[in-house]
Coordinates of C-alpha atoms and ligand atoms in Angstrom, one line a residue:
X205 CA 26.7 3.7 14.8
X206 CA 25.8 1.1 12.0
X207 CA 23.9 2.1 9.4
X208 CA 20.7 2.3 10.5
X209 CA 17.7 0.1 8.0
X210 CA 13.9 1.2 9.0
X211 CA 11.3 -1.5 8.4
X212 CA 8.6 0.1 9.0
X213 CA 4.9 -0.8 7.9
X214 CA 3.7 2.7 7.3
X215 CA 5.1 5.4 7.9
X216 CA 7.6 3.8 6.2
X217 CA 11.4 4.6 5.1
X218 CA 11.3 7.4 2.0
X219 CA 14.2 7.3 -0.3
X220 CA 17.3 8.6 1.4
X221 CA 18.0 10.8 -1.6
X222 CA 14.7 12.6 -1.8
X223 CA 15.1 13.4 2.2
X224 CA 18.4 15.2 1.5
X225 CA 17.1 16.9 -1.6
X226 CA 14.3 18.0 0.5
X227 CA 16.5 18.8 3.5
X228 CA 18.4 21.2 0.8
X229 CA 15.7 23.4 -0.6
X230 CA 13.3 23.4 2.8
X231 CA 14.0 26.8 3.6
X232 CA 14.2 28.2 0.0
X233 CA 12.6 26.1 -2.3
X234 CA 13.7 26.5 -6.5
X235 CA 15.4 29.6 -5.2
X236 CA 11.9 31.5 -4.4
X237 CA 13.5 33.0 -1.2
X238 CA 10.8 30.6 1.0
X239 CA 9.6 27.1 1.7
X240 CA 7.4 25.2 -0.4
X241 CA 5.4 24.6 3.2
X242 CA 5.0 28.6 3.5
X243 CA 2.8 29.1 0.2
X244 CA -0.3 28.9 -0.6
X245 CA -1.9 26.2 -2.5
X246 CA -3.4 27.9 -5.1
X247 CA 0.6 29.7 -5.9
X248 CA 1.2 28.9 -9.3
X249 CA 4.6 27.0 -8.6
X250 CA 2.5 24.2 -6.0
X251 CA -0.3 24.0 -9.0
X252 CA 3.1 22.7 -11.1
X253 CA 3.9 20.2 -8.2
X254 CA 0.7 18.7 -8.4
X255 CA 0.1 18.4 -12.3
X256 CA 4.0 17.4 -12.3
X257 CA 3.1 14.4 -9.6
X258 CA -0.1 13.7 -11.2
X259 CA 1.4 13.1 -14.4
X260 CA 4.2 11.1 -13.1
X261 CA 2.1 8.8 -11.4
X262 CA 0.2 8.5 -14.9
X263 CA 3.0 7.8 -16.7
X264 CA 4.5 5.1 -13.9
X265 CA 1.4 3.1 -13.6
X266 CA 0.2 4.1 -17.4
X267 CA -3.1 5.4 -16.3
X268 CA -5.8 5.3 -18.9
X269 CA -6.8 8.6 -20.6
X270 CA -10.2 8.0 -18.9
X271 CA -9.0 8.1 -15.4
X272 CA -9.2 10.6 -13.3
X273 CA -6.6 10.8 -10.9
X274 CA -7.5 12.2 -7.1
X275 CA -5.7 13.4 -3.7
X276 CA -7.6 12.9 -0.7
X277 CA -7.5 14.1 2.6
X278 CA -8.1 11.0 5.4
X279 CA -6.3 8.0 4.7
X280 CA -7.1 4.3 3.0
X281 CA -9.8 4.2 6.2
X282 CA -11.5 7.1 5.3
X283 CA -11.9 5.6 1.5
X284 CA -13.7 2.4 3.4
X285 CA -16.3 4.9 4.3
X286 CA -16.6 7.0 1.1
X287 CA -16.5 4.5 -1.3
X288 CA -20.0 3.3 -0.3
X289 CA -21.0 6.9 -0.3
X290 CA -20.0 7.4 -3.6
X291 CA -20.2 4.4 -5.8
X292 CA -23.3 2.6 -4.7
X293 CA -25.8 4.8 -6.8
X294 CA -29.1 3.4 -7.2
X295 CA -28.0 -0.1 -5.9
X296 CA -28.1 -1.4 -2.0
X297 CA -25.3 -4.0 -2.1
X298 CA -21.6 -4.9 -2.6
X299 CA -19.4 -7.6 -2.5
X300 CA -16.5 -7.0 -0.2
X301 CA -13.6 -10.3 -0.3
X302 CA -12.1 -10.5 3.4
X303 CA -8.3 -12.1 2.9
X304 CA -7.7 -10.4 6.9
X305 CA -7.2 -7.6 8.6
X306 CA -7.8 -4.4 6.1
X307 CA -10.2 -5.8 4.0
X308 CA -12.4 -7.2 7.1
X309 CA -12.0 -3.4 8.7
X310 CA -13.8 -2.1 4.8
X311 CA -16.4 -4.3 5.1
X312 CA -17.4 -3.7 8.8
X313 CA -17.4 -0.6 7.5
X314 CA -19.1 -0.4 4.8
X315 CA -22.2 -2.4 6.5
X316 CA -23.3 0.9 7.9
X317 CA -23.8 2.3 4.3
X318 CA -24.9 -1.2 2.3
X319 CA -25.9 -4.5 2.6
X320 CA -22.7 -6.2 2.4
X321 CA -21.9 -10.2 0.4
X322 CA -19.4 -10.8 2.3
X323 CA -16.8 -13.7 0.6
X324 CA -14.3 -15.3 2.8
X325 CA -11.1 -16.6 1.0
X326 CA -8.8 -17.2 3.3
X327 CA -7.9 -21.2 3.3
X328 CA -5.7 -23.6 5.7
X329 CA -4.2 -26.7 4.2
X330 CA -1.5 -28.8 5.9
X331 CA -0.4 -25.8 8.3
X332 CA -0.2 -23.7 5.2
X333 CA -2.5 -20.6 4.7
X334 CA -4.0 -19.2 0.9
X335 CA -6.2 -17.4 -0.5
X336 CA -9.3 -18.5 -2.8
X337 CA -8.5 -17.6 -6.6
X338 CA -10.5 -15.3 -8.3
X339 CA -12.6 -17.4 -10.6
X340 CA -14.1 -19.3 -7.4
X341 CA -15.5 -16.0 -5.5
X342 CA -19.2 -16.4 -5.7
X343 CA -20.6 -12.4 -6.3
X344 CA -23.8 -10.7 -5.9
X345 CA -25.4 -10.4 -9.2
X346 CA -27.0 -7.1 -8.1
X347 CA -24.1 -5.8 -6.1
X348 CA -22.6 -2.4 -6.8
X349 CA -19.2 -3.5 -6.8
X350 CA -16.4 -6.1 -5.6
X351 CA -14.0 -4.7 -2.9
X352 CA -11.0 -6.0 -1.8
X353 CA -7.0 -5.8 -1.0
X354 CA -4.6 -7.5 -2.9
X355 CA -2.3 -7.1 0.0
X356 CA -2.8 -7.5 3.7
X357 CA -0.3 -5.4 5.3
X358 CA -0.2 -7.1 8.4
X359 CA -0.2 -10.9 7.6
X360 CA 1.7 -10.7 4.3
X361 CA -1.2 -12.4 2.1
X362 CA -1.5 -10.9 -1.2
X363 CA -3.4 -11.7 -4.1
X364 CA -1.0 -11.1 -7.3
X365 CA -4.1 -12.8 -9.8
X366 CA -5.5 -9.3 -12.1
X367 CA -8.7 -9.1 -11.8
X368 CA -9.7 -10.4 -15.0
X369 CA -12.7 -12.6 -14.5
X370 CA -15.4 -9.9 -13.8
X371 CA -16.5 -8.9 -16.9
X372 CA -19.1 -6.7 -15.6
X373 CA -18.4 -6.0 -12.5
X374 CA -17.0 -2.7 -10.6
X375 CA -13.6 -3.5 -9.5
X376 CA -12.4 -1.4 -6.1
X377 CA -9.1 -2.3 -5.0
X378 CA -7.4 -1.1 -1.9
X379 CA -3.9 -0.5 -2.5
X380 CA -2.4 1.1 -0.2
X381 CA 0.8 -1.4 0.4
X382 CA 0.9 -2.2 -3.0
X383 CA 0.6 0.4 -5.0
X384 CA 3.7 1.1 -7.6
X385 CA 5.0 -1.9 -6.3
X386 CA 5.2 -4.0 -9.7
X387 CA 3.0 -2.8 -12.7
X388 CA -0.8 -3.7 -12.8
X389 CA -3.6 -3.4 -15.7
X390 CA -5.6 -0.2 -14.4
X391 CA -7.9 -0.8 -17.2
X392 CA -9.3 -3.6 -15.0
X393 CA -10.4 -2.2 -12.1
X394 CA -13.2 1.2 -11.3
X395 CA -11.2 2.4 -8.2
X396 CA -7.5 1.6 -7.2
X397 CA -6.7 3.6 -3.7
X398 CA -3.5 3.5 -1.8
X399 CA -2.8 5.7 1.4
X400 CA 0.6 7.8 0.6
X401 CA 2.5 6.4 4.1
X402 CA 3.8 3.2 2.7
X403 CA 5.2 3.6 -0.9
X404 CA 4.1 7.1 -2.1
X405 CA 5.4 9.5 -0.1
X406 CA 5.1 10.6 4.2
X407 CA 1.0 10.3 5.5
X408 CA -1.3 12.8 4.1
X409 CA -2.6 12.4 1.4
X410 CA -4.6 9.4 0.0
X411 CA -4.4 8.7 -4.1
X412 CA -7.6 7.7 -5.3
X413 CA -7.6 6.3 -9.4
X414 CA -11.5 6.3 -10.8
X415 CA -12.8 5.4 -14.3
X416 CA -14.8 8.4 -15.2
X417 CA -18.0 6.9 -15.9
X418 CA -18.3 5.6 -12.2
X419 CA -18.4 9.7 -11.4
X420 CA -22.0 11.5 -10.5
X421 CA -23.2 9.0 -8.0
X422 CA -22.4 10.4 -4.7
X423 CA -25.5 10.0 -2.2
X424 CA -26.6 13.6 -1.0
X425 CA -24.6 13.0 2.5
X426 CA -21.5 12.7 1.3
X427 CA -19.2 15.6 2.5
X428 CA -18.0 17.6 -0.4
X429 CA -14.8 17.1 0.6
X430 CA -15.0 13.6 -0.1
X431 CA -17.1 13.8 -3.1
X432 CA -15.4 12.0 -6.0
X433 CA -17.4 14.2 -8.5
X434 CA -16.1 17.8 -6.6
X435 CA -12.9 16.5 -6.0
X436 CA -12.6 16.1 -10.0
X437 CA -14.2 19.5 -10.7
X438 CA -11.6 21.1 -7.7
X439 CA -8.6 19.4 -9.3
X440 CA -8.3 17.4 -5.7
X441 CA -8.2 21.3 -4.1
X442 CA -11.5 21.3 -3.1
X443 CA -9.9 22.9 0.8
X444 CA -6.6 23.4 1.5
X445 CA -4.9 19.9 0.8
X446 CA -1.8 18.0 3.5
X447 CA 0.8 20.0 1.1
X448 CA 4.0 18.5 2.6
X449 CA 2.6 15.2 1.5
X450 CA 2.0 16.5 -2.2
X451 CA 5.2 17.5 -2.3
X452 CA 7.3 15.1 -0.7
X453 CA 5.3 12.6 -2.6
X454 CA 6.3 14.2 -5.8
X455 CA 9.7 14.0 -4.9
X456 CA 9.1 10.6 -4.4
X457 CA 7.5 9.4 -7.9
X458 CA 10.4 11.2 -9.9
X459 CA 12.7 9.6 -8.0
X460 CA 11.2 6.3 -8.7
X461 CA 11.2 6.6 -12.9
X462 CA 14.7 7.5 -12.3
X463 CA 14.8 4.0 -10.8
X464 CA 13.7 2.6 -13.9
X465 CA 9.5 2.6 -13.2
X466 CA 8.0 -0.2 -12.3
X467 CA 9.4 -2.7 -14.9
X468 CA 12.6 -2.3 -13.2
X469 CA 11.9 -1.9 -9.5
X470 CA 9.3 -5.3 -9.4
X471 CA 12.7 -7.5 -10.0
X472 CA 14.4 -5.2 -7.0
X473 CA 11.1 -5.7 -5.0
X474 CA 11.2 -9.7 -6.1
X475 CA 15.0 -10.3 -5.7
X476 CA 14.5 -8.4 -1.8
X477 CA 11.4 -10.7 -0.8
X478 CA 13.1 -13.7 -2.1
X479 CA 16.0 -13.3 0.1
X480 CA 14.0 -13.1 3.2
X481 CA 11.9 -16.3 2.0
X482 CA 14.6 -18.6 1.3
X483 CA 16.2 -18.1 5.1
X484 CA 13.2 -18.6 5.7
X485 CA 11.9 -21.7 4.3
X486 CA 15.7 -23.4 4.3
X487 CA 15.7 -23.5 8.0
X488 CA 13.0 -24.7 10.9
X489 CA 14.0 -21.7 13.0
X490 CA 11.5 -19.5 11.3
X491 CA 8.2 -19.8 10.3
X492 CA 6.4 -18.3 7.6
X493 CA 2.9 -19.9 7.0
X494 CA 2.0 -18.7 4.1
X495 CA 1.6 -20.6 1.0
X496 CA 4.1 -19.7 -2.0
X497 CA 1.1 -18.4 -4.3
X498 CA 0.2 -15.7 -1.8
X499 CA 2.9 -14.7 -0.1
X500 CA 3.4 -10.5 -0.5
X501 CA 6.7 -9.3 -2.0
X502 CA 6.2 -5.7 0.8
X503 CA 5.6 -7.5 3.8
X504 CA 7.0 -11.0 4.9
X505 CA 5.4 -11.8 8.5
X506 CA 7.2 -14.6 10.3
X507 CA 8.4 -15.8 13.5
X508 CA 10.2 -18.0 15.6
X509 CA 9.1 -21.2 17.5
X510 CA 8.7 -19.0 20.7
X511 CA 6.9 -15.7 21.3
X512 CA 9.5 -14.8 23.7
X513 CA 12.5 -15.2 21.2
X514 CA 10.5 -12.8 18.4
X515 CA 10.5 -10.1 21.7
X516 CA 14.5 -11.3 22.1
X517 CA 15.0 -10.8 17.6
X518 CA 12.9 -7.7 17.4
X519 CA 14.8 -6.4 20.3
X520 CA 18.4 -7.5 19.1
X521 CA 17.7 -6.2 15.9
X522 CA 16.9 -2.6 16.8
X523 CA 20.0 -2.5 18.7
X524 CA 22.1 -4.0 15.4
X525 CA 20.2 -0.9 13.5
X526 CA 17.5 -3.1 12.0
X527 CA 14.8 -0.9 13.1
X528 CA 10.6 -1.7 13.5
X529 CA 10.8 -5.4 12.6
X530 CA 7.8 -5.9 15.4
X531 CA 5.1 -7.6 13.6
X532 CA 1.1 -5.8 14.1
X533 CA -0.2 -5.9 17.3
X534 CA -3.2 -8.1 16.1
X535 CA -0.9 -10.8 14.8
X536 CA 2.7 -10.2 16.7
X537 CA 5.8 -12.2 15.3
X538 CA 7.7 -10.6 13.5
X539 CA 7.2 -8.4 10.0
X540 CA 9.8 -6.9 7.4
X541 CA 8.0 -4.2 5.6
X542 CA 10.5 -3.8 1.8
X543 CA 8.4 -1.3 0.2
X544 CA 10.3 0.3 -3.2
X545 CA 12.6 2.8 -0.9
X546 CA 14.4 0.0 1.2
X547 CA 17.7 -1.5 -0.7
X548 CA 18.7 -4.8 -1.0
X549 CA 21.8 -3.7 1.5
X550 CA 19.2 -3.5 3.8
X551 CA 17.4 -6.8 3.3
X552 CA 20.7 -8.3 3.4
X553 CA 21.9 -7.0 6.5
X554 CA 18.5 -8.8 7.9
X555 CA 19.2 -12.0 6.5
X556 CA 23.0 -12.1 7.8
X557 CA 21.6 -11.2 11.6
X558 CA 18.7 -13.6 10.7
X559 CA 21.4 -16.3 10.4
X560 CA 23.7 -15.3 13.5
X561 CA 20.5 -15.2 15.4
X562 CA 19.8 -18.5 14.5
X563 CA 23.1 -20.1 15.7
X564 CA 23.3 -18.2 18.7
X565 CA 19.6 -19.2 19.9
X566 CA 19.9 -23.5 18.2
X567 CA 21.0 -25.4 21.1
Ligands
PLP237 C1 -4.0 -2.3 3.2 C2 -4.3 -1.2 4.2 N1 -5.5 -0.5 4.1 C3 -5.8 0.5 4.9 C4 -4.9 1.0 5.8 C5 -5.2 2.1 6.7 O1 -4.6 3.2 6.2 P1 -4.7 4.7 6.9 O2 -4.0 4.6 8.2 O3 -4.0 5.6 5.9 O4 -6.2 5.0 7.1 C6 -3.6 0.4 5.9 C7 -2.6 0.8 6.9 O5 -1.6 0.3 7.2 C8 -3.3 -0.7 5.1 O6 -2.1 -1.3 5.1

């Protein structure tokens, strides 16, 4: 069989060298005569996982001393819920930027805890599609915060402008396909969040960065579990936490400083997403709309002229061991997700059967 390349959106493909080191020590991990998925929590060798991972992740995205660092239980959607419930305070409104899919999905939700400013960016010139820069979204004076995801998952837009321009303003990012992808300022935002399933580890857990001062304004209803403030005080254990995530996630951090951190692994991450754009954009066989400025460096969406051909590629593919290229069901096409684990062997074998494709289907 041909080596087998998984382009999955999430869950997504996990280094192949943590797998076998996990594969190695599952049934006796460090030589403790049982698994690390047999002990409890509260063991003093799965306390050192966590403060080992927590630091790592510290040290990889340089975290400011006056950042707490959290490990939820439910997912990014979960965070759309409890973000309201524990950042608004006193105040009844927040800004939430819709770019497409997962930022639209936190501000639907988010209306049943807030008034929500809703800001639309999303822009069509000449067949091409961008997003509104920064310095031209109109906020809510009084809003609690500014919400939104500097990479759409499913359509490939991203936003790679820091949030510089709000002074004042709460920053709330959702992260969950970019995270460690390329370095970013923490110091500029309240609350980065990223579920675990696309560059952090297997589903499970959900990471959760807060600037310490925004801590203490939970409303009364938020469930404990959820509560920002408890979740500090617990060390992120305030129940049992998804403990194969925490670990494998662990696994997966140190393996990425011995990548080189993020310096290093945003010129892999570059390099890969170029390759798939220049096929892309040297041909008329596929179609990426997106315009240069916002196109995301984990997910390039694209197709062909004919829905039926994307079924005939995506189909190929799988069978030439390019596996899950089939793009969201809300937006079809096709969609490479290249988060940090996929190598460029792997983005190169999906150009070269992006070319043969090509001839075999140009009359
Ligand atoms: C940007 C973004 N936000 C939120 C989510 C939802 O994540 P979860 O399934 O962990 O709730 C996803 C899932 O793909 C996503 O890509």
């Amino acid at each position: 069989m041909n080596k087998i390349y998984n382009f999955s959106a999430g869950p997504a493909m996990l280094p192949t060298e943590v797998m076998r080191d996990a594969k190695l020590e599952f049934c006796d991990w460090n030589g403790i005569g049982v698994s690390i998925l047999e002990i409890s929590h509260r063991e003093k060798y799965f306390i050192e996982i966590v403060k080992e991972a927590e630091q790592n992740l510290r040290d990889l995205l340089k975290v400011p001393n006056n950042y707490k660092i959290l490990f939820c239980h439910g997912g990014a959607r979960t965070q759309f819920s409890i973000i309201p419930m524990n950042l608004l305070g006193k105040k009844t409104t927040a800004d939430y930027i819709v770019s497409g899919y997962w930022s639209n999905f936190a501000a639907n939700e988010a209306k049943k805890y807030c008034k929500t400013n809703i800001i639309k960016i999303l822009e069509e010139k000449n067949g091409k599609q961008s997003l509104k820069q920064m310095s031209k979204w109109l906020l809510n004076k009084e809003s609690a915060y500014v919400h939104y995801c500097p990479n759409e998952t499913i359509s490939g837009l991203a936003i790679h402008e820091e949030p510089i321009f709000f002074k004042n303003k709460t920053i709330i990012a959702d992260c969950s396909s970019s995270i460690l992808s390329k370095p970013i300022d923490i110091s500029l935002y309240g609350v980065i969040y990223a579920s675990a399933q696309k560059n952090i580890g297997p589903s499970g857990i959900t990471i959760v960065i807060i600037r310490e001062d925004l801590l203490g304004k939970a409303s009364l209803q938020t469930p404990s579990v959820f509560n920002y403030t408890l979740l500090t005080k617990h060390k992120s254990m305030i129940n049992t936490p998804s403990t194969f995530s925490l670990y494998l996630s662990g696994m997966v951090l140190k393996w990425l400083k011995k990548q080189g951190g993020l310096e290093k692994i945003i010129i892999k991450n570059y390099k890969k997403s170029q390759l798939l754009y220049n096929i892309i954009d040297n041909c008329n066989f596929y179609i990426n709309k997106i315009a240069q400025k916002n196109r995301s460096i984990m997910n390039v969406h694209f197709r062909t002229q004919d829905s039926k051909l994307d079924k005939i590629f995506i189909k190929d593919a799988k069978n030439k061991g390019l596996f899950s290229l089939k793009g969201h069901k809300s937006l079809g096409g096709i969609r490479a997700s290249i988060y940090n684990a996929m190598p460029i062997d792997g983005v190169t074998a999906l150009v070269d059967f992006m070319i043969d494709f090509k001839q075999r289907y140009t009359q």
